[in-house]
mmCIF file of C-alpha atoms and ligand atoms in Angstrom:
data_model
loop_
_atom_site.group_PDB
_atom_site.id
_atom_site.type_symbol
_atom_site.label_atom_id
_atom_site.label_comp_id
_atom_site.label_asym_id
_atom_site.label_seq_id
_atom_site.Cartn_x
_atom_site.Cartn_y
_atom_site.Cartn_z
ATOM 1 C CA UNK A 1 -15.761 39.822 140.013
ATOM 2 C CA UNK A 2 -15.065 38.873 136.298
ATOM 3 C CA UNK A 3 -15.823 41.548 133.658
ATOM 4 C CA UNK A 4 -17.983 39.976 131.608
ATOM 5 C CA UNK A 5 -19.170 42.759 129.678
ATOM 6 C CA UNK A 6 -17.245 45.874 128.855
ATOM 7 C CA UNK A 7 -19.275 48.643 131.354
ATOM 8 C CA UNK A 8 -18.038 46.054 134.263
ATOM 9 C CA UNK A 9 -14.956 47.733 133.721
ATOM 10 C CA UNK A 10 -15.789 50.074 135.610
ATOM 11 C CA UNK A 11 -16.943 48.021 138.814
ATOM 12 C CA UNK A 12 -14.362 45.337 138.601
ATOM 13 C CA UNK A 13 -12.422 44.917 141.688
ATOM 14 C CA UNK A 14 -8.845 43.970 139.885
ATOM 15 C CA UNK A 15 -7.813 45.252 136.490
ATOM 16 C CA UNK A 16 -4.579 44.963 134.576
ATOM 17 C CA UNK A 17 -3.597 47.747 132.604
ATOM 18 C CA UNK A 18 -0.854 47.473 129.366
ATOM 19 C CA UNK A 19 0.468 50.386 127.680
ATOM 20 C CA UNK A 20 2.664 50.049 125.206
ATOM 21 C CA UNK A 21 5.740 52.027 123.966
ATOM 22 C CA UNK A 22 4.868 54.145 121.351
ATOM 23 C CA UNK A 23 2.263 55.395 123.447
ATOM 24 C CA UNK A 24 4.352 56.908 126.737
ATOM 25 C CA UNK A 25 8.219 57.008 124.883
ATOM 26 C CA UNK A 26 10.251 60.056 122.829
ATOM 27 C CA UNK A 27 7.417 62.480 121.877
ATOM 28 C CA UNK A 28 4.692 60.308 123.542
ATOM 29 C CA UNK A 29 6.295 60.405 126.803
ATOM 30 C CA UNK A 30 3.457 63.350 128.338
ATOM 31 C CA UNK A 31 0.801 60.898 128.247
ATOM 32 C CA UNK A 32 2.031 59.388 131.435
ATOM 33 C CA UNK A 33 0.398 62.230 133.058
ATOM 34 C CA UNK A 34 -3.365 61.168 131.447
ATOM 35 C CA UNK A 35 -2.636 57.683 132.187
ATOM 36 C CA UNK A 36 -1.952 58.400 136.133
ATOM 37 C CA UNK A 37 -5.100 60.116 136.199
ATOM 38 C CA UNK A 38 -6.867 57.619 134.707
ATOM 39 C CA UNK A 39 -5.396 54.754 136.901
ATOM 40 C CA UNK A 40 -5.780 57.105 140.134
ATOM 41 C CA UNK A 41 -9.056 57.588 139.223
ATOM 42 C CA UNK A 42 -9.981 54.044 138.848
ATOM 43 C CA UNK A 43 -8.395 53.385 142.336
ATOM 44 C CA UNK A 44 -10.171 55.790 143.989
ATOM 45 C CA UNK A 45 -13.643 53.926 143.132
ATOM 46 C CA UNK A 46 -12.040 50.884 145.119
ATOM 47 C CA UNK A 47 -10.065 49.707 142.369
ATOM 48 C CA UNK A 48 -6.961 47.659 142.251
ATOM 49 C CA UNK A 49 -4.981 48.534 139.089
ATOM 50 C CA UNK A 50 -1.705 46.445 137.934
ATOM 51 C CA UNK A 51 0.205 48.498 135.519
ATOM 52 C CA UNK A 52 2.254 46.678 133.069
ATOM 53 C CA UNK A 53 4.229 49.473 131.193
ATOM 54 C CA UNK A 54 6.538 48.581 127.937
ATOM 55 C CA UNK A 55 8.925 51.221 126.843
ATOM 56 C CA UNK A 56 12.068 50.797 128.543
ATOM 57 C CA UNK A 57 14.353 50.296 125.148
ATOM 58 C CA UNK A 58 11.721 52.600 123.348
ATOM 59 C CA UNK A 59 12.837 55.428 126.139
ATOM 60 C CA UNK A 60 16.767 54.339 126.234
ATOM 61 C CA UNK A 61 16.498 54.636 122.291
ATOM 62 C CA UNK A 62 15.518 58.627 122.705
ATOM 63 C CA UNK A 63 17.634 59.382 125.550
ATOM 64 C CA UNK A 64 20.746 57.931 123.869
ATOM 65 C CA UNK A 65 20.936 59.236 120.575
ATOM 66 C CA UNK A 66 20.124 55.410 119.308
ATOM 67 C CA UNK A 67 18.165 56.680 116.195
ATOM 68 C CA UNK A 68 16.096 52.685 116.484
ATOM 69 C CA UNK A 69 15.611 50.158 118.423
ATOM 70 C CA UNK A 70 18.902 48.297 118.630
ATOM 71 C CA UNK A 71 19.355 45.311 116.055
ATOM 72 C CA UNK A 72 21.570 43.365 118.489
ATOM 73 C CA UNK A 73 20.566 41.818 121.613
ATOM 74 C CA UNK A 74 23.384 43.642 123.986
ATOM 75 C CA UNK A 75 22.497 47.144 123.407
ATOM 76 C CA UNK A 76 18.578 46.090 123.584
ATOM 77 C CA UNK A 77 19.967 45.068 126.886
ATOM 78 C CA UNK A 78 21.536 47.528 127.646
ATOM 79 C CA UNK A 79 19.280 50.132 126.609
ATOM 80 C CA UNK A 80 16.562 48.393 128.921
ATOM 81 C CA UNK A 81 19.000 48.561 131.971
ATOM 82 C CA UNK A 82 18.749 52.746 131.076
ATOM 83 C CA UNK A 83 15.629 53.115 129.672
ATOM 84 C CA UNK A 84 13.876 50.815 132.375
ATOM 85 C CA UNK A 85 15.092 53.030 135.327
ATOM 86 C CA UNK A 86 14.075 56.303 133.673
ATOM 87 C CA UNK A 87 10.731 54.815 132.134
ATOM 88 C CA UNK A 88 9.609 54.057 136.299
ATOM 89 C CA UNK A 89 10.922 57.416 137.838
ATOM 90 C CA UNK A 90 8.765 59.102 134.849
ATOM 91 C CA UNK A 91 5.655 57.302 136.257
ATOM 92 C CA UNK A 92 6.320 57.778 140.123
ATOM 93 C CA UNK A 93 7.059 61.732 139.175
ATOM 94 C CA UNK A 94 3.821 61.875 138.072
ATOM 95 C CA UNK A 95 2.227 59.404 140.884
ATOM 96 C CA UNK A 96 3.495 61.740 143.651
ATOM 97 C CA UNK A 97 1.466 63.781 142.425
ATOM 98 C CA UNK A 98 -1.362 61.686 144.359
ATOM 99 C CA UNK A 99 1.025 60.401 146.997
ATOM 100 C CA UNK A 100 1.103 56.905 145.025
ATOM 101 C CA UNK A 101 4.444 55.023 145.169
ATOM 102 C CA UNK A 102 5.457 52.714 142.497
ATOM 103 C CA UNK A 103 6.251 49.210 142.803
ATOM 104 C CA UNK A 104 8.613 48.113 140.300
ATOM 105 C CA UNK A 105 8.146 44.450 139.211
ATOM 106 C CA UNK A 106 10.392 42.711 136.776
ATOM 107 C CA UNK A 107 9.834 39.017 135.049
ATOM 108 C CA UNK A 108 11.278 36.377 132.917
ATOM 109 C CA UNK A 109 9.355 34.229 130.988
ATOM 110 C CA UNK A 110 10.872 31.134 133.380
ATOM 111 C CA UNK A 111 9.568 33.046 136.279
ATOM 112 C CA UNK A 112 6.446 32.749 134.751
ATOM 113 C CA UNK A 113 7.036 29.221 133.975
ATOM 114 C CA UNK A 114 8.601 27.904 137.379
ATOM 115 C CA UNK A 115 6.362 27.390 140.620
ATOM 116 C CA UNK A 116 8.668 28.984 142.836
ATOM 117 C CA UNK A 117 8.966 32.566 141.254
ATOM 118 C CA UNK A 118 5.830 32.550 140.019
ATOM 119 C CA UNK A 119 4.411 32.364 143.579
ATOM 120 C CA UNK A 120 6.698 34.696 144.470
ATOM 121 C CA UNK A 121 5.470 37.318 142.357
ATOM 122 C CA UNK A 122 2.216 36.868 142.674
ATOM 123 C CA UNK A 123 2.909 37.424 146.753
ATOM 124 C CA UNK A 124 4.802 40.366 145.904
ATOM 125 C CA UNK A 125 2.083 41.859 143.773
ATOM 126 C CA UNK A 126 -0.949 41.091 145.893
ATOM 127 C CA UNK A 127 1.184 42.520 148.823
ATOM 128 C CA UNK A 128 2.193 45.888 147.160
ATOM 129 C CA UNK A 129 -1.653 46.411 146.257
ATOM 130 C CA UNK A 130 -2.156 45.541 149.786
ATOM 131 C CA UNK A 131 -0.008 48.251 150.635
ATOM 132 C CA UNK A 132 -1.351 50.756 148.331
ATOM 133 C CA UNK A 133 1.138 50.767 146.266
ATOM 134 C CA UNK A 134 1.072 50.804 142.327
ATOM 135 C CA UNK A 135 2.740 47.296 141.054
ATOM 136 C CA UNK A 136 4.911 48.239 137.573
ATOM 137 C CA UNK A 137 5.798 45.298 135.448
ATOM 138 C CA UNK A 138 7.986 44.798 132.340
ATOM 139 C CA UNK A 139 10.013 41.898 131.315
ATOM 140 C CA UNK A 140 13.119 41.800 132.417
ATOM 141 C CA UNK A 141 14.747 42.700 129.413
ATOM 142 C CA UNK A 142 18.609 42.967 130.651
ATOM 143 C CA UNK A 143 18.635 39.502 131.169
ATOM 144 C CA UNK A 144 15.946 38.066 128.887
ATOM 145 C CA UNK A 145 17.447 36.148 125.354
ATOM 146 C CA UNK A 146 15.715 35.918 122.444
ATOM 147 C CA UNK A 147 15.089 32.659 122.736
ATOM 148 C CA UNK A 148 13.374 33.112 126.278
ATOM 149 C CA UNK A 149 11.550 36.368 125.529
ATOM 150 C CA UNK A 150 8.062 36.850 126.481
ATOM 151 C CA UNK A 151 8.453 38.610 123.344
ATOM 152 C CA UNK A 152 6.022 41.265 123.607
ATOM 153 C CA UNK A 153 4.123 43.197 126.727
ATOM 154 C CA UNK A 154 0.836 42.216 125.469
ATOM 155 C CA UNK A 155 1.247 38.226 126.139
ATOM 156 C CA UNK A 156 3.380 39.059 129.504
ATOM 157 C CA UNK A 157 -0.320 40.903 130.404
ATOM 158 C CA UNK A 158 -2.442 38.019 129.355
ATOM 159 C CA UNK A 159 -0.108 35.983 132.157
ATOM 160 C CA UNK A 160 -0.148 38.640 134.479
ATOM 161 C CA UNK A 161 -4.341 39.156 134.408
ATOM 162 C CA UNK A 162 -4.206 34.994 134.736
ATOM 163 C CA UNK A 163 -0.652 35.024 137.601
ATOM 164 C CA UNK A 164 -2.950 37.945 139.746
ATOM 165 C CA UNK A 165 -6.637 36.668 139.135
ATOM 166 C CA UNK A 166 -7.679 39.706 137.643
ATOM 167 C CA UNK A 167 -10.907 40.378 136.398
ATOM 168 C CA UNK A 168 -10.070 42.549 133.069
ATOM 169 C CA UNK A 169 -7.377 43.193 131.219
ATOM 170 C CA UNK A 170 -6.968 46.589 129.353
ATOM 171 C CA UNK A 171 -4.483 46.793 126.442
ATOM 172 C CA UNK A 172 -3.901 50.497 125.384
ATOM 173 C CA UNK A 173 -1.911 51.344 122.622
ATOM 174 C CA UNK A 174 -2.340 53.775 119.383
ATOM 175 C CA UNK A 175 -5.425 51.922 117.711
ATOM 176 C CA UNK A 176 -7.960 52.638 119.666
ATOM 177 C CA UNK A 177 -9.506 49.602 118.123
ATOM 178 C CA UNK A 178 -9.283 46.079 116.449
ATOM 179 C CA UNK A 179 -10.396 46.352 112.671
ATOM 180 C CA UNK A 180 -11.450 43.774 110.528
ATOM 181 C CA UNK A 181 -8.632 44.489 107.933
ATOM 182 C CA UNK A 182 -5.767 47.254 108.085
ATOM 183 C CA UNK A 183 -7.711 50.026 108.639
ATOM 184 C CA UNK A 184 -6.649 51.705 105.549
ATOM 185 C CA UNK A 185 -8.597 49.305 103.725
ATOM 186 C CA UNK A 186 -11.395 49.908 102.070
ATOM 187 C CA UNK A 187 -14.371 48.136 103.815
ATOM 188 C CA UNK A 188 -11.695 47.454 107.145
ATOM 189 C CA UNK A 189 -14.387 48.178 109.925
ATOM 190 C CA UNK A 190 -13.674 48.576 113.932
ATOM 191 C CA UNK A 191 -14.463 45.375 115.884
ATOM 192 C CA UNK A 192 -17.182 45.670 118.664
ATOM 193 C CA UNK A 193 -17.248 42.497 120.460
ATOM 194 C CA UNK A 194 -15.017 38.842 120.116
ATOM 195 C CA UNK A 195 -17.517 36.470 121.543
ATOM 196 C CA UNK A 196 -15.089 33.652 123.329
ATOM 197 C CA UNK A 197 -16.017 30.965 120.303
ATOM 198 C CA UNK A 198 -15.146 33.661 117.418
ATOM 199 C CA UNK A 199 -13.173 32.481 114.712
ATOM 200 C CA UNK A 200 -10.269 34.957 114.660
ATOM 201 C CA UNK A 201 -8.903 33.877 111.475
ATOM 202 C CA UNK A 202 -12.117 36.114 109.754
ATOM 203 C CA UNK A 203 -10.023 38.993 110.530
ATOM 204 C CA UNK A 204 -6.864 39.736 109.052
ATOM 205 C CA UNK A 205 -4.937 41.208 111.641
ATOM 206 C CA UNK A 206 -1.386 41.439 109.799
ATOM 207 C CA UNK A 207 1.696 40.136 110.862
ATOM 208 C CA UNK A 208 3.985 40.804 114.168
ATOM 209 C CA UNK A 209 5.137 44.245 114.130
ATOM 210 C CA UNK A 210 8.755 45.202 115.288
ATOM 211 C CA UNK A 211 9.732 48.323 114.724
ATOM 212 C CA UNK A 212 11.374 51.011 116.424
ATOM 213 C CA UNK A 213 9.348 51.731 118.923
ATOM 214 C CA UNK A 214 8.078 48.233 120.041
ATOM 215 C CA UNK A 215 6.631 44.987 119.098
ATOM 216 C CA UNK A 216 3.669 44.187 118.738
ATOM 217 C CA UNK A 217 0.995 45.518 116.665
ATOM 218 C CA UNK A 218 -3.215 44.184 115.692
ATOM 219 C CA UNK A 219 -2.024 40.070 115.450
ATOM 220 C CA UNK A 220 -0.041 40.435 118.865
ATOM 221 C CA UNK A 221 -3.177 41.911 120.804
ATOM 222 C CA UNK A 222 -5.659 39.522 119.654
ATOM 223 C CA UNK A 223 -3.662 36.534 120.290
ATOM 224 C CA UNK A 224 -2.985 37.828 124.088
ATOM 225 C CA UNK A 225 -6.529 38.424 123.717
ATOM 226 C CA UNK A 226 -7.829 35.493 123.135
ATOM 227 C CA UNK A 227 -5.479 34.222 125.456
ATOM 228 C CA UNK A 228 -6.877 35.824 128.292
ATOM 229 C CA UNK A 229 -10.426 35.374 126.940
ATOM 230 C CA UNK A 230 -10.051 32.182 126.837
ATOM 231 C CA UNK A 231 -9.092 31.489 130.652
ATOM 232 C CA UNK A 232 -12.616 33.647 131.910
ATOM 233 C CA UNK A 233 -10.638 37.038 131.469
ATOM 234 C CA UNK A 234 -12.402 39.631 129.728
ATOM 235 C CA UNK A 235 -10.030 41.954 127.415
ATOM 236 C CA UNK A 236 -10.397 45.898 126.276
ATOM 237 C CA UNK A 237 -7.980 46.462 123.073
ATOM 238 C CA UNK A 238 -7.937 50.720 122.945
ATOM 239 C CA UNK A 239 -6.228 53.608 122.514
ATOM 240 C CA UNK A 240 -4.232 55.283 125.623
ATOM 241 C CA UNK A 241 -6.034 58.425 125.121
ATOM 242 C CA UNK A 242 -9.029 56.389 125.594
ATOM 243 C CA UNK A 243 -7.873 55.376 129.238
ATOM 244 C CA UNK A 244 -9.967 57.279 131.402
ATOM 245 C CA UNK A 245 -13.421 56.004 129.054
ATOM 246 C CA UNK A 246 -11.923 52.717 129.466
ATOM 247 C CA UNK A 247 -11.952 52.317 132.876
ATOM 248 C CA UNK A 248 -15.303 54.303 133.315
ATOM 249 C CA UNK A 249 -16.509 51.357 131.537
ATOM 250 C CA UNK A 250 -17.857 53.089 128.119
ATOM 251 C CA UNK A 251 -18.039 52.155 124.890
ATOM 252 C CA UNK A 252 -14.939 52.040 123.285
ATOM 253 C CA UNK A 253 -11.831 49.649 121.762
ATOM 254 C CA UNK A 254 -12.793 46.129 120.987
ATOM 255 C CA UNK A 255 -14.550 44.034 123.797
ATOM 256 C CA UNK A 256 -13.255 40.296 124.262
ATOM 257 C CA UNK A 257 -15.958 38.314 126.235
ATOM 258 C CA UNK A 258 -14.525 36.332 128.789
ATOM 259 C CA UNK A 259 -15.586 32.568 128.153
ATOM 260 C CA UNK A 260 -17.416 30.820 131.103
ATOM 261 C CA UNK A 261 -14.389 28.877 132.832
ATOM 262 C CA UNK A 262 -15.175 26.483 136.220
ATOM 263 C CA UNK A 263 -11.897 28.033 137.789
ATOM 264 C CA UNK A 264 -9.497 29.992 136.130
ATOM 265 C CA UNK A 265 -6.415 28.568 138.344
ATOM 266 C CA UNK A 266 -7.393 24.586 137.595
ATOM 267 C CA UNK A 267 -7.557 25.533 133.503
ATOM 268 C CA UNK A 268 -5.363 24.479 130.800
ATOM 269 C CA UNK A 269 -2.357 27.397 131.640
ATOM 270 C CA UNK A 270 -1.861 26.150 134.951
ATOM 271 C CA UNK A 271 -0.488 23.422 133.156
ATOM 272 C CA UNK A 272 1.940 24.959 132.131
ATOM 273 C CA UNK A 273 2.814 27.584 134.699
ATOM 274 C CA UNK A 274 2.226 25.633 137.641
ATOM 275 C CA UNK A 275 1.327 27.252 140.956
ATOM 276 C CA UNK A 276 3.249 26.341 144.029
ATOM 277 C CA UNK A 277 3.971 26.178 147.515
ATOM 278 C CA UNK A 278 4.570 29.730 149.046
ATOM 279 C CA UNK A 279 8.016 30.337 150.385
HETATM 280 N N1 LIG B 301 9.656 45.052 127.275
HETATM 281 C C1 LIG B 301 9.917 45.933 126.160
HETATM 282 C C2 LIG B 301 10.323 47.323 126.658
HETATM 283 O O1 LIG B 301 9.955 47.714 127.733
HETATM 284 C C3 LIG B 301 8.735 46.125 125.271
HETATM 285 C C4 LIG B 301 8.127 44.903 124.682
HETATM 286 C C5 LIG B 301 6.935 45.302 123.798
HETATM 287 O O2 LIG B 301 7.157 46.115 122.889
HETATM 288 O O3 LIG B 301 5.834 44.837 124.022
HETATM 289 O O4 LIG B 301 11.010 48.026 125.928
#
């Protein structure tokens, strides 16, 4: 049942959950543990929780004495080839600690874009939630170019809440919410609620952040915001540590109403990442 206001979090039947990299990499990397609890927590009301977890280059970047994020494309490659496989046996060590396995789940932006792997997935993820198990998506950065890049984890999130039907979308990071201005600025207040008609250019949301933890940053979450907003999906922008309160459904982060949509699989996207035939 859509979220359509932000205590349905904690009553809707499918959520997907995005944390990004400075929030679970290098000195971060203990708040894995919070997260799990908060996810296994949410499943155990009934719950179906997709995880989609950045920091694979963030985590390569510690372990290998990178000092930043890599300024060419093959070491971001491979440092997501190391970082990726280390990034999902730090979340399953901590999952066993419910007996939850992890189901790791890796996509291109012309998965996302062709029928045939797009189906695919979506199979694959509604069957490893079948199963119990907890789906973990990234791009597949090892083989994604700039060119094809979903770019950042918080658009690949907005298509994942659309590819899986899910009825929220959480996007946790360090700001744990949207603010008018930089929030350094005088006058910069926290945003409540986006009602789905909001003009979002009232807000000044900076520019795309790279740096060397991520990418990303205020612009980046309101645009896969209003993404998912816009296709009947409502959106929680937070900070991790706010998790657990997240999924409880309180009041925190910045809410994005989900606008009224006749079917969210016959909208505008589905032009463009067309369903098909299963296989
Ligand atoms: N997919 C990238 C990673 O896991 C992160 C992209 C992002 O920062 O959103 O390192």
């Amino acid at each position: 049942m859509t979220a359509y206001v932000r205590g349905d979090l904690a009553t809707a039947k499918r959520i997907v959950v995005k944390v990004g990299s400075s929030s679970i990499s290098g000195d971060a990397a203990w708040r894995i543990e919070s997260l799990v609890d908060a996810m296994i927590g949410a499943r155990s009301r009934g719950q179906e929780i997709i995880l989609v977890s950045s920091g694979a280059i963030a985590t390569a970047v510690s372990l290998m004495d990178l000092g930043e994020k890599p300024a060419d494309l093959a070491t971001q490659q491979a440092a997501a080839a190391v970082g990726q496989n280390v990034l999902l046996w730090r979340w399953q060590s901590s999952l066993d600690r419910f007996g939850v396995l992890a189901g790791q789940v890796l996509l291109t932006l012309s998965d996302m874009q062709n029928p045939t792997p797009r189906s695919n997935a979506r199979r694959a993820i509604d069957k490893l939630l079948d199963l119990g198990v907890l789906p973990i998506v990234n791009e597949n950065d090892t083989v994604a170019t700039h060119e094809i890049r979903f770019g950042d984890n918080d658009r690949l999130s907005a298509l994942v809440a659309q590819l899986t039907k899910a009825d929220a979308l959480v996007l946790l990071s360090d700001i744990t919410a949207l603010y008018t201005a930089p929030p350094d600025r005088p006058g910069s207040r926290p945003i409540d609620v986006v009602a789905p008609d909001a003009d979002l250019t009232e807000f000044e949301f900076g520019g795309k952040v790279v740096n060397s933890v991520g990418t990303g940053g205020a612009a980046t979450k309101a645009s896969a915001a209003r993404l998912a907003q816009d296709h009947g999906i409502g959106v929680l922008v937070t900070s991790a540590d706010n998790a657990a309160g997240a999924l409880n459904g309180e009041h925190v982060g910045t809410w994005f109403e989900p606008a009224h949509v006749e079917s969210p699989l016959t909208d505008a996207l589905s032009v463009i990442l067309q369903d098909a035939p299963e296989e």
